[in-house]
Amino acid sequence: FGKLVRENEDLTRHSDRQEQRLVKLNRNLKTQTLELEQQRSRLEGLSQQLAKYLPPQIHDALFAGRYDTRIATQRKKLTVFFSDIKDFTRTAESLQPESLTEYLNEYFSEMTEIALSHGATIDKYIGDAVMLFFGDPDSKGVKEDARACVNMALDMQARMQVLQRRWKERGFDDPFVIRMGINTGYCNVGNFGSDQRLSYTIIGDTVNVAARLMAHAAGGQILISQATANDLDAGFNLAPLTPILVKGRSEPVPVFALRWMGGLEA
């Protein structure tokens, strides 16, 4: 009988130790789960902050492990878009810095939303200018990319009319008017820079021509090159203009004004 009592006591002690170990394991598991959740929340917050500095396509590919951060580029046919605010310096001088910042941020937010909805890759903001392109890292084909860019530009100009009315109601008597240039051609696209700092961007003559077209455009006007016009169908209303001279080119560049409801006629 005494032996049975001792065995029962041993079993009881063993059971108690097992229960204590289970309680400890459960407590540790809860602590680890909480730490993992906190780490996940921190990573999500970091991801959301980084998303504001990177094109969404690159950001998503990086976090999914599909993008290589090596210094490397490739040659691709892209459609490049530039826009800026006509007579920005003069307009800015008439506004208080706080008001200027408010209107600029509203303008950039509205244009960025439209750009992303059409699948554009946002390259950079340069002062009051916007540089975008279509065809990398995602592409629907050269012609579809060109059409998407032109449709984006039309939507942007239409949205600007809404913003101009809104701004005038708020006392902005001479609201922003934007001009645009679009060109299609081969560019080098990819990671440029150093091991310490990279920039995902594009370079090449195609980019320079798009910027020059923008600089030649009047306020509210969209200028496109012959190369972009070749990728458009008859549904787009194009008016040929006098070819323009572009720095670095020996021959004038054929150019078209894209007519749109509310836009300037050629």
PDB file of C-alpha atoms in Angstrom:
ATOM      1  CA  PHE A   1       0.000   0.000   0.000  1.00  0.00           C
ATOM      2  CA  GLY A   2       2.832   2.376   0.895  1.00  0.00           C
ATOM      3  CA  LYS A   3       4.381   1.769  -2.490  1.00  0.00           C
ATOM      4  CA  LEU A   4       1.134   2.677  -4.214  1.00  0.00           C
ATOM      5  CA  VAL A   5       0.915   5.887  -2.187  1.00  0.00           C
ATOM      6  CA  ARG A   6       4.459   6.864  -3.157  1.00  0.00           C
ATOM      7  CA  GLU A   7       3.788   6.089  -6.797  1.00  0.00           C
ATOM      8  CA  ASN A   8       0.633   8.182  -6.673  1.00  0.00           C
ATOM      9  CA  GLU A   9       2.537  11.045  -5.079  1.00  0.00           C
ATOM     10  CA  ASP A  10       5.214  10.765  -7.774  1.00  0.00           C
ATOM     11  CA  LEU A  11       2.537  10.857 -10.466  1.00  0.00           C
ATOM     12  CA  THR A  12       0.939  13.873  -8.834  1.00  0.00           C
ATOM     13  CA  ARG A  13       4.271  15.731  -8.672  1.00  0.00           C
ATOM     14  CA  HIS A  14       5.020  14.798 -12.256  1.00  0.00           C
ATOM     15  CA  SER A  15       1.568  15.983 -13.328  1.00  0.00           C
ATOM     16  CA  ASP A  16       2.085  19.269 -11.455  1.00  0.00           C
ATOM     17  CA  ARG A  17       5.458  19.783 -13.139  1.00  0.00           C
ATOM     18  CA  GLN A  18       3.922  19.056 -16.530  1.00  0.00           C
ATOM     19  CA  GLU A  19       1.137  21.522 -15.851  1.00  0.00           C
ATOM     20  CA  GLN A  20       3.633  24.180 -14.767  1.00  0.00           C
ATOM     21  CA  ARG A  21       5.669  23.591 -17.919  1.00  0.00           C
ATOM     22  CA  LEU A  22       2.524  23.874 -20.041  1.00  0.00           C
ATOM     23  CA  VAL A  23       1.543  27.104 -18.275  1.00  0.00           C
ATOM     24  CA  LYS A  24       5.051  28.481 -18.854  1.00  0.00           C
ATOM     25  CA  LEU A  25       5.050  27.394 -22.503  1.00  0.00           C
ATOM     26  CA  ASN A  26       1.634  28.965 -23.015  1.00  0.00           C
ATOM     27  CA  ARG A  27       2.799  32.185 -21.378  1.00  0.00           C
ATOM     28  CA  ASN A  28       5.944  32.230 -23.569  1.00  0.00           C
ATOM     29  CA  LEU A  29       3.859  31.520 -26.649  1.00  0.00           C
ATOM     30  CA  LYS A  30       1.551  34.441 -25.861  1.00  0.00           C
ATOM     31  CA  THR A  31       4.577  36.702 -25.326  1.00  0.00           C
ATOM     32  CA  GLN A  32       6.164  35.610 -28.615  1.00  0.00           C
ATOM     33  CA  THR A  33       2.863  36.029 -30.456  1.00  0.00           C
ATOM     34  CA  LEU A  34       2.508  39.542 -29.065  1.00  0.00           C
ATOM     35  CA  GLU A  35       6.098  40.393 -30.050  1.00  0.00           C
ATOM     36  CA  LEU A  36       5.542  39.027 -33.564  1.00  0.00           C
ATOM     37  CA  GLU A  37       2.346  41.053 -33.896  1.00  0.00           C
ATOM     38  CA  GLN A  38       4.154  44.193 -32.754  1.00  0.00           C
ATOM     39  CA  GLN A  39       6.975  43.501 -35.209  1.00  0.00           C
ATOM     40  CA  ARG A  40       4.473  42.917 -38.011  1.00  0.00           C
ATOM     41  CA  SER A  41       2.759  46.215 -37.200  1.00  0.00           C
ATOM     42  CA  ARG A  42       6.120  48.034 -37.244  1.00  0.00           C
ATOM     43  CA  LEU A  43       7.002  46.475 -40.613  1.00  0.00           C
ATOM     44  CA  GLU A  44       3.606  47.396 -42.038  1.00  0.00           C
ATOM     45  CA  GLY A  45       4.073  50.969 -40.838  1.00  0.00           C
ATOM     46  CA  LEU A  46       7.543  51.089 -42.389  1.00  0.00           C
ATOM     47  CA  SER A  47       6.191  49.631 -45.626  1.00  0.00           C
ATOM     48  CA  GLN A  48       3.462  52.274 -45.786  1.00  0.00           C
ATOM     49  CA  GLN A  49       6.005  55.039 -45.228  1.00  0.00           C
ATOM     50  CA  LEU A  50       8.392  53.673 -47.859  1.00  0.00           C
ATOM     51  CA  ALA A  51       5.493  53.411 -50.305  1.00  0.00           C
ATOM     52  CA  LYS A  52       5.348  57.207 -50.377  1.00  0.00           C
ATOM     53  CA  TYR A  53       8.934  57.386 -51.648  1.00  0.00           C
ATOM     54  CA  LEU A  54       8.824  54.587 -54.230  1.00  0.00           C
ATOM     55  CA  PRO A  55       6.678  53.881 -57.298  1.00  0.00           C
ATOM     56  CA  PRO A  56       3.951  51.486 -56.108  1.00  0.00           C
ATOM     57  CA  GLN A  57       4.993  48.867 -58.666  1.00  0.00           C
ATOM     58  CA  ILE A  58       8.576  48.821 -57.341  1.00  0.00           C
ATOM     59  CA  HIS A  59       7.471  48.946 -53.700  1.00  0.00           C
ATOM     60  CA  ASP A  60       5.150  45.962 -54.109  1.00  0.00           C
ATOM     61  CA  ALA A  61       7.769  43.974 -56.032  1.00  0.00           C
ATOM     62  CA  LEU A  62      10.435  44.685 -53.393  1.00  0.00           C
ATOM     63  CA  PHE A  63       8.308  43.453 -50.500  1.00  0.00           C
ATOM     64  CA  ALA A  64       7.215  40.426 -52.508  1.00  0.00           C
ATOM     65  CA  GLY A  65      10.845  39.553 -53.270  1.00  0.00           C
ATOM     66  CA  ARG A  66      10.387  39.980 -57.028  1.00  0.00           C
ATOM     67  CA  TYR A  67      12.677  43.002 -57.534  1.00  0.00           C
ATOM     68  CA  ASP A  68      16.473  43.015 -57.686  1.00  0.00           C
ATOM     69  CA  THR A  69      18.256  46.058 -56.273  1.00  0.00           C
ATOM     70  CA  ARG A  70      21.435  45.531 -58.283  1.00  0.00           C
ATOM     71  CA  ILE A  71      22.677  48.432 -60.412  1.00  0.00           C
ATOM     72  CA  ALA A  72      21.266  47.313 -63.747  1.00  0.00           C
ATOM     73  CA  THR A  73      19.285  48.772 -66.628  1.00  0.00           C
ATOM     74  CA  GLN A  74      17.593  47.563 -69.772  1.00  0.00           C
ATOM     75  CA  ARG A  75      16.578  49.149 -73.056  1.00  0.00           C
ATOM     76  CA  LYS A  76      12.811  49.343 -73.497  1.00  0.00           C
ATOM     77  CA  LYS A  77      10.311  51.286 -75.541  1.00  0.00           C
ATOM     78  CA  LEU A  78       8.374  53.543 -73.181  1.00  0.00           C
ATOM     79  CA  THR A  79       5.976  56.440 -73.319  1.00  0.00           C
ATOM     80  CA  VAL A  80       7.253  59.371 -71.277  1.00  0.00           C
ATOM     81  CA  PHE A  81       5.151  62.181 -69.812  1.00  0.00           C
ATOM     82  CA  PHE A  82       6.163  65.573 -68.422  1.00  0.00           C
ATOM     83  CA  SER A  83       3.954  68.319 -67.034  1.00  0.00           C
ATOM     84  CA  ASP A  84       4.535  71.540 -65.163  1.00  0.00           C
ATOM     85  CA  ILE A  85       2.653  74.624 -64.063  1.00  0.00           C
ATOM     86  CA  LYS A  86       2.750  77.424 -66.608  1.00  0.00           C
ATOM     87  CA  ASP A  87       4.330  80.631 -65.215  1.00  0.00           C
ATOM     88  CA  PHE A  88       4.740  78.971 -61.836  1.00  0.00           C
ATOM     89  CA  THR A  89       7.266  81.499 -60.511  1.00  0.00           C
ATOM     90  CA  ARG A  90       4.977  84.431 -61.212  1.00  0.00           C
ATOM     91  CA  THR A  91       1.981  82.642 -59.700  1.00  0.00           C
ATOM     92  CA  ALA A  92       3.960  81.583 -56.632  1.00  0.00           C
ATOM     93  CA  GLU A  93       5.031  85.172 -55.949  1.00  0.00           C
ATOM     94  CA  SER A  94       1.377  86.174 -55.559  1.00  0.00           C
ATOM     95  CA  LEU A  95       0.704  83.597 -52.823  1.00  0.00           C
ATOM     96  CA  GLN A  96       1.709  83.262 -49.208  1.00  0.00           C
ATOM     97  CA  PRO A  97       4.001  80.251 -48.631  1.00  0.00           C
ATOM     98  CA  GLU A  98       1.331  78.415 -46.621  1.00  0.00           C
ATOM     99  CA  SER A  99      -1.253  78.866 -49.376  1.00  0.00           C
ATOM    100  CA  LEU A 100       1.232  77.887 -52.068  1.00  0.00           C
ATOM    101  CA  THR A 101       2.072  74.686 -50.202  1.00  0.00           C
ATOM    102  CA  GLU A 102      -1.615  73.871 -49.714  1.00  0.00           C
ATOM    103  CA  TYR A 103      -2.480  74.321 -53.398  1.00  0.00           C
ATOM    104  CA  LEU A 104       0.614  72.472 -54.608  1.00  0.00           C
ATOM    105  CA  ASN A 105      -0.025  69.480 -52.358  1.00  0.00           C
ATOM    106  CA  GLU A 106      -3.643  69.347 -53.482  1.00  0.00           C
ATOM    107  CA  TYR A 107      -2.550  69.549 -57.114  1.00  0.00           C
ATOM    108  CA  PHE A 108       0.062  66.796 -56.766  1.00  0.00           C
ATOM    109  CA  SER A 109      -2.349  64.557 -54.844  1.00  0.00           C
ATOM    110  CA  GLU A 110      -5.046  64.854 -57.509  1.00  0.00           C
ATOM    111  CA  MET A 111      -2.635  64.293 -60.421  1.00  0.00           C
ATOM    112  CA  THR A 112      -0.950  61.341 -58.697  1.00  0.00           C
ATOM    113  CA  GLU A 113      -4.289  59.644 -58.086  1.00  0.00           C
ATOM    114  CA  ILE A 114      -5.155  59.944 -61.782  1.00  0.00           C
ATOM    115  CA  ALA A 115      -1.692  58.744 -62.849  1.00  0.00           C
ATOM    116  CA  LEU A 116      -1.862  55.636 -60.683  1.00  0.00           C
ATOM    117  CA  SER A 117      -5.387  54.831 -61.870  1.00  0.00           C
ATOM    118  CA  HIS A 118      -4.028  54.660 -65.447  1.00  0.00           C
ATOM    119  CA  GLY A 119      -1.041  52.508 -64.479  1.00  0.00           C
ATOM    120  CA  ALA A 120       1.691  55.140 -64.710  1.00  0.00           C
ATOM    121  CA  THR A 121       5.056  54.726 -63.045  1.00  0.00           C
ATOM    122  CA  ILE A 122       5.790  57.897 -61.100  1.00  0.00           C
ATOM    123  CA  ASP A 123       9.417  58.804 -61.646  1.00  0.00           C
ATOM    124  CA  LYS A 124       9.750  62.036 -59.714  1.00  0.00           C
ATOM    125  CA  TYR A 125       8.460  65.484 -58.837  1.00  0.00           C
ATOM    126  CA  ILE A 126      10.873  68.246 -59.876  1.00  0.00           C
ATOM    127  CA  GLY A 127       9.715  71.467 -58.249  1.00  0.00           C
ATOM    128  CA  ASP A 128       6.324  72.039 -59.864  1.00  0.00           C
ATOM    129  CA  ALA A 129       6.966  69.456 -62.606  1.00  0.00           C
ATOM    130  CA  VAL A 130       5.865  65.829 -62.786  1.00  0.00           C
ATOM    131  CA  MET A 131       7.723  63.076 -64.660  1.00  0.00           C
ATOM    132  CA  LEU A 132       5.938  59.789 -65.362  1.00  0.00           C
ATOM    133  CA  PHE A 133       6.311  56.919 -67.771  1.00  0.00           C
ATOM    134  CA  PHE A 134       4.468  53.854 -69.057  1.00  0.00           C
ATOM    135  CA  GLY A 135       5.945  50.501 -70.033  1.00  0.00           C
ATOM    136  CA  ASP A 136       8.049  49.469 -67.028  1.00  0.00           C
ATOM    137  CA  PRO A 137       8.009  47.610 -64.722  1.00  0.00           C
ATOM    138  CA  ASP A 138       4.521  46.722 -65.988  1.00  0.00           C
ATOM    139  CA  SER A 139       3.400  46.997 -69.594  1.00  0.00           C
ATOM    140  CA  LYS A 140       0.285  46.227 -71.606  1.00  0.00           C
ATOM    141  CA  GLY A 141       2.178  46.619 -74.867  1.00  0.00           C
ATOM    142  CA  VAL A 142       3.697  49.691 -76.506  1.00  0.00           C
ATOM    143  CA  LYS A 143       0.508  50.904 -78.161  1.00  0.00           C
ATOM    144  CA  GLU A 144      -1.663  50.366 -75.091  1.00  0.00           C
ATOM    145  CA  ASP A 145       0.924  52.114 -72.920  1.00  0.00           C
ATOM    146  CA  ALA A 146       0.881  55.149 -75.229  1.00  0.00           C
ATOM    147  CA  ARG A 147      -2.924  55.270 -75.214  1.00  0.00           C
ATOM    148  CA  ALA A 148      -3.018  54.954 -71.441  1.00  0.00           C
ATOM    149  CA  CYS A 149      -0.622  57.896 -71.123  1.00  0.00           C
ATOM    150  CA  VAL A 150      -2.652  60.101 -73.456  1.00  0.00           C
ATOM    151  CA  ASN A 151      -5.913  59.205 -71.716  1.00  0.00           C
ATOM    152  CA  MET A 152      -4.254  60.027 -68.399  1.00  0.00           C
ATOM    153  CA  ALA A 153      -3.236  63.448 -69.726  1.00  0.00           C
ATOM    154  CA  LEU A 154      -6.805  64.136 -70.872  1.00  0.00           C
ATOM    155  CA  ASP A 155      -8.176  63.164 -67.463  1.00  0.00           C
ATOM    156  CA  MET A 156      -5.621  65.391 -65.749  1.00  0.00           C
ATOM    157  CA  GLN A 157      -6.571  68.434 -67.812  1.00  0.00           C
ATOM    158  CA  ALA A 158     -10.250  67.769 -67.166  1.00  0.00           C
ATOM    159  CA  ARG A 159      -9.547  67.485 -63.443  1.00  0.00           C
ATOM    160  CA  MET A 160      -7.618  70.745 -63.529  1.00  0.00           C
ATOM    161  CA  GLN A 161     -10.754  72.557 -64.644  1.00  0.00           C
ATOM    162  CA  VAL A 162     -12.544  71.267 -61.554  1.00  0.00           C
ATOM    163  CA  LEU A 163      -9.640  72.308 -59.337  1.00  0.00           C
ATOM    164  CA  GLN A 164      -9.458  75.756 -60.924  1.00  0.00           C
ATOM    165  CA  ARG A 165     -13.114  76.417 -60.132  1.00  0.00           C
ATOM    166  CA  ARG A 166     -12.640  75.131 -56.584  1.00  0.00           C
ATOM    167  CA  TRP A 167      -9.541  77.267 -56.035  1.00  0.00           C
ATOM    168  CA  LYS A 168     -11.222  80.421 -57.330  1.00  0.00           C
ATOM    169  CA  GLU A 169     -14.034  79.895 -54.835  1.00  0.00           C
ATOM    170  CA  ARG A 170     -11.347  79.822 -52.124  1.00  0.00           C
ATOM    171  CA  GLY A 171      -9.806  83.095 -53.279  1.00  0.00           C
ATOM    172  CA  PHE A 172      -7.069  81.803 -55.610  1.00  0.00           C
ATOM    173  CA  ASP A 173      -7.767  84.283 -58.413  1.00  0.00           C
ATOM    174  CA  ASP A 174      -5.046  83.077 -60.808  1.00  0.00           C
ATOM    175  CA  PRO A 175      -5.066  79.301 -60.295  1.00  0.00           C
ATOM    176  CA  PHE A 176      -2.539  76.866 -61.708  1.00  0.00           C
ATOM    177  CA  VAL A 177      -2.664  76.023 -65.421  1.00  0.00           C
ATOM    178  CA  ILE A 178      -0.594  73.054 -66.546  1.00  0.00           C
ATOM    179  CA  ARG A 179       1.086  72.118 -69.818  1.00  0.00           C
ATOM    180  CA  MET A 180       2.145  68.654 -70.954  1.00  0.00           C
ATOM    181  CA  GLY A 181       4.531  66.857 -73.281  1.00  0.00           C
ATOM    182  CA  ILE A 182       4.402  63.178 -74.300  1.00  0.00           C
ATOM    183  CA  ASN A 183       6.892  61.149 -76.333  1.00  0.00           C
ATOM    184  CA  THR A 184       7.374  57.456 -77.119  1.00  0.00           C
ATOM    185  CA  GLY A 185      10.709  55.784 -77.796  1.00  0.00           C
ATOM    186  CA  TYR A 186      13.537  53.695 -76.458  1.00  0.00           C
ATOM    187  CA  CYS A 187      14.999  54.501 -73.031  1.00  0.00           C
ATOM    188  CA  ASN A 188      17.374  52.932 -70.563  1.00  0.00           C
ATOM    189  CA  VAL A 189      15.291  52.039 -67.527  1.00  0.00           C
ATOM    190  CA  GLY A 190      16.332  50.535 -64.223  1.00  0.00           C
ATOM    191  CA  ASN A 191      18.488  51.169 -61.180  1.00  0.00           C
ATOM    192  CA  PHE A 192      21.000  53.999 -61.490  1.00  0.00           C
ATOM    193  CA  GLY A 193      23.359  55.145 -58.775  1.00  0.00           C
ATOM    194  CA  SER A 194      25.751  53.461 -56.359  1.00  0.00           C
ATOM    195  CA  ASP A 195      25.884  50.648 -53.825  1.00  0.00           C
ATOM    196  CA  GLN A 196      24.860  53.195 -51.170  1.00  0.00           C
ATOM    197  CA  ARG A 197      21.949  54.839 -52.981  1.00  0.00           C
ATOM    198  CA  LEU A 198      19.861  53.869 -55.997  1.00  0.00           C
ATOM    199  CA  SER A 199      17.327  55.646 -58.144  1.00  0.00           C
ATOM    200  CA  TYR A 200      14.847  53.761 -60.313  1.00  0.00           C
ATOM    201  CA  THR A 201      14.468  56.011 -63.328  1.00  0.00           C
ATOM    202  CA  ILE A 202      14.847  56.380 -67.103  1.00  0.00           C
ATOM    203  CA  ILE A 203      17.344  58.198 -69.302  1.00  0.00           C
ATOM    204  CA  GLY A 204      17.735  58.801 -73.010  1.00  0.00           C
ATOM    205  CA  ASP A 205      16.833  61.085 -75.881  1.00  0.00           C
ATOM    206  CA  THR A 206      13.167  60.066 -75.610  1.00  0.00           C
ATOM    207  CA  VAL A 207      13.043  61.629 -72.148  1.00  0.00           C
ATOM    208  CA  ASN A 208      14.668  64.850 -73.356  1.00  0.00           C
ATOM    209  CA  VAL A 209      12.204  65.230 -76.237  1.00  0.00           C
ATOM    210  CA  ALA A 210       9.211  64.741 -73.911  1.00  0.00           C
ATOM    211  CA  ALA A 211      10.572  67.484 -71.644  1.00  0.00           C
ATOM    212  CA  ARG A 212      11.112  69.828 -74.611  1.00  0.00           C
ATOM    213  CA  LEU A 213       7.570  69.229 -75.863  1.00  0.00           C
ATOM    214  CA  MET A 214       6.241  70.234 -72.468  1.00  0.00           C
ATOM    215  CA  ALA A 215       8.363  73.388 -72.501  1.00  0.00           C
ATOM    216  CA  HIS A 216       6.901  74.368 -75.903  1.00  0.00           C
ATOM    217  CA  ALA A 217       3.285  73.769 -74.833  1.00  0.00           C
ATOM    218  CA  ALA A 218       0.944  76.591 -73.949  1.00  0.00           C
ATOM    219  CA  GLY A 219      -1.001  76.578 -70.697  1.00  0.00           C
ATOM    220  CA  GLY A 220      -3.698  73.899 -70.830  1.00  0.00           C
ATOM    221  CA  GLN A 221      -2.131  72.254 -73.887  1.00  0.00           C
ATOM    222  CA  ILE A 222      -0.983  68.676 -74.481  1.00  0.00           C
ATOM    223  CA  LEU A 223       1.771  68.239 -77.086  1.00  0.00           C
ATOM    224  CA  ILE A 224       2.678  64.788 -78.364  1.00  0.00           C
ATOM    225  CA  SER A 225       5.368  63.555 -80.721  1.00  0.00           C
ATOM    226  CA  GLN A 226       4.936  61.766 -84.024  1.00  0.00           C
ATOM    227  CA  ALA A 227       6.126  58.556 -82.371  1.00  0.00           C
ATOM    228  CA  THR A 228       3.291  58.706 -79.821  1.00  0.00           C
ATOM    229  CA  ALA A 229       0.759  59.764 -82.452  1.00  0.00           C
ATOM    230  CA  ASN A 230       1.630  56.653 -84.464  1.00  0.00           C
ATOM    231  CA  ASP A 231       0.393  54.479 -81.595  1.00  0.00           C
ATOM    232  CA  LEU A 232      -2.984  56.206 -81.291  1.00  0.00           C
ATOM    233  CA  ASP A 233      -6.161  55.334 -83.139  1.00  0.00           C
ATOM    234  CA  ALA A 234      -8.628  57.594 -84.901  1.00  0.00           C
ATOM    235  CA  GLY A 235     -10.534  58.257 -81.693  1.00  0.00           C
ATOM    236  CA  PHE A 236      -7.954  60.853 -80.648  1.00  0.00           C
ATOM    237  CA  ASN A 237      -8.286  64.337 -82.103  1.00  0.00           C
ATOM    238  CA  LEU A 238      -4.816  65.486 -83.157  1.00  0.00           C
ATOM    239  CA  ALA A 239      -3.886  68.796 -84.758  1.00  0.00           C
ATOM    240  CA  PRO A 240      -0.479  68.950 -86.496  1.00  0.00           C
ATOM    241  CA  LEU A 241       1.682  71.915 -85.513  1.00  0.00           C
ATOM    242  CA  THR A 242       4.840  73.410 -86.916  1.00  0.00           C
ATOM    243  CA  PRO A 243       7.750  71.063 -86.100  1.00  0.00           C
ATOM    244  CA  ILE A 244       9.921  72.301 -83.266  1.00  0.00           C
ATOM    245  CA  LEU A 245      13.684  72.467 -82.888  1.00  0.00           C
ATOM    246  CA  VAL A 246      15.033  70.394 -80.018  1.00  0.00           C
ATOM    247  CA  LYS A 247      18.513  70.796 -78.584  1.00  0.00           C
ATOM    248  CA  GLY A 248      20.743  67.961 -79.763  1.00  0.00           C
ATOM    249  CA  ARG A 249      18.584  67.212 -82.824  1.00  0.00           C
ATOM    250  CA  SER A 250      19.617  68.387 -86.297  1.00  0.00           C
ATOM    251  CA  GLU A 251      16.099  68.022 -87.703  1.00  0.00           C
ATOM    252  CA  PRO A 252      12.908  69.593 -86.315  1.00  0.00           C
ATOM    253  CA  VAL A 253      10.630  67.251 -84.375  1.00  0.00           C
ATOM    254  CA  PRO A 254       7.085  66.736 -85.750  1.00  0.00           C
ATOM    255  CA  VAL A 255       4.548  67.624 -83.071  1.00  0.00           C
ATOM    256  CA  PHE A 256       0.789  67.436 -82.571  1.00  0.00           C
ATOM    257  CA  ALA A 257      -1.581  69.185 -80.212  1.00  0.00           C
ATOM    258  CA  LEU A 258      -4.071  66.849 -78.611  1.00  0.00           C
ATOM    259  CA  ARG A 259      -7.440  68.547 -78.753  1.00  0.00           C
ATOM    260  CA  TRP A 260      -9.722  67.999 -75.812  1.00  0.00           C
ATOM    261  CA  MET A 261     -12.955  69.538 -74.562  1.00  0.00           C
ATOM    262  CA  GLY A 262     -11.933  72.703 -72.736  1.00  0.00           C
ATOM    263  CA  GLY A 263      -8.383  72.636 -74.108  1.00  0.00           C
ATOM    264  CA  LEU A 264      -6.612  74.995 -76.467  1.00  0.00           C
ATOM    265  CA  GLU A 265      -7.125  74.650 -80.180  1.00  0.00           C
ATOM    266  CA  ALA A 266      -4.067  74.488 -82.374  1.00  0.00           C
TER     267      ALA A 266
END
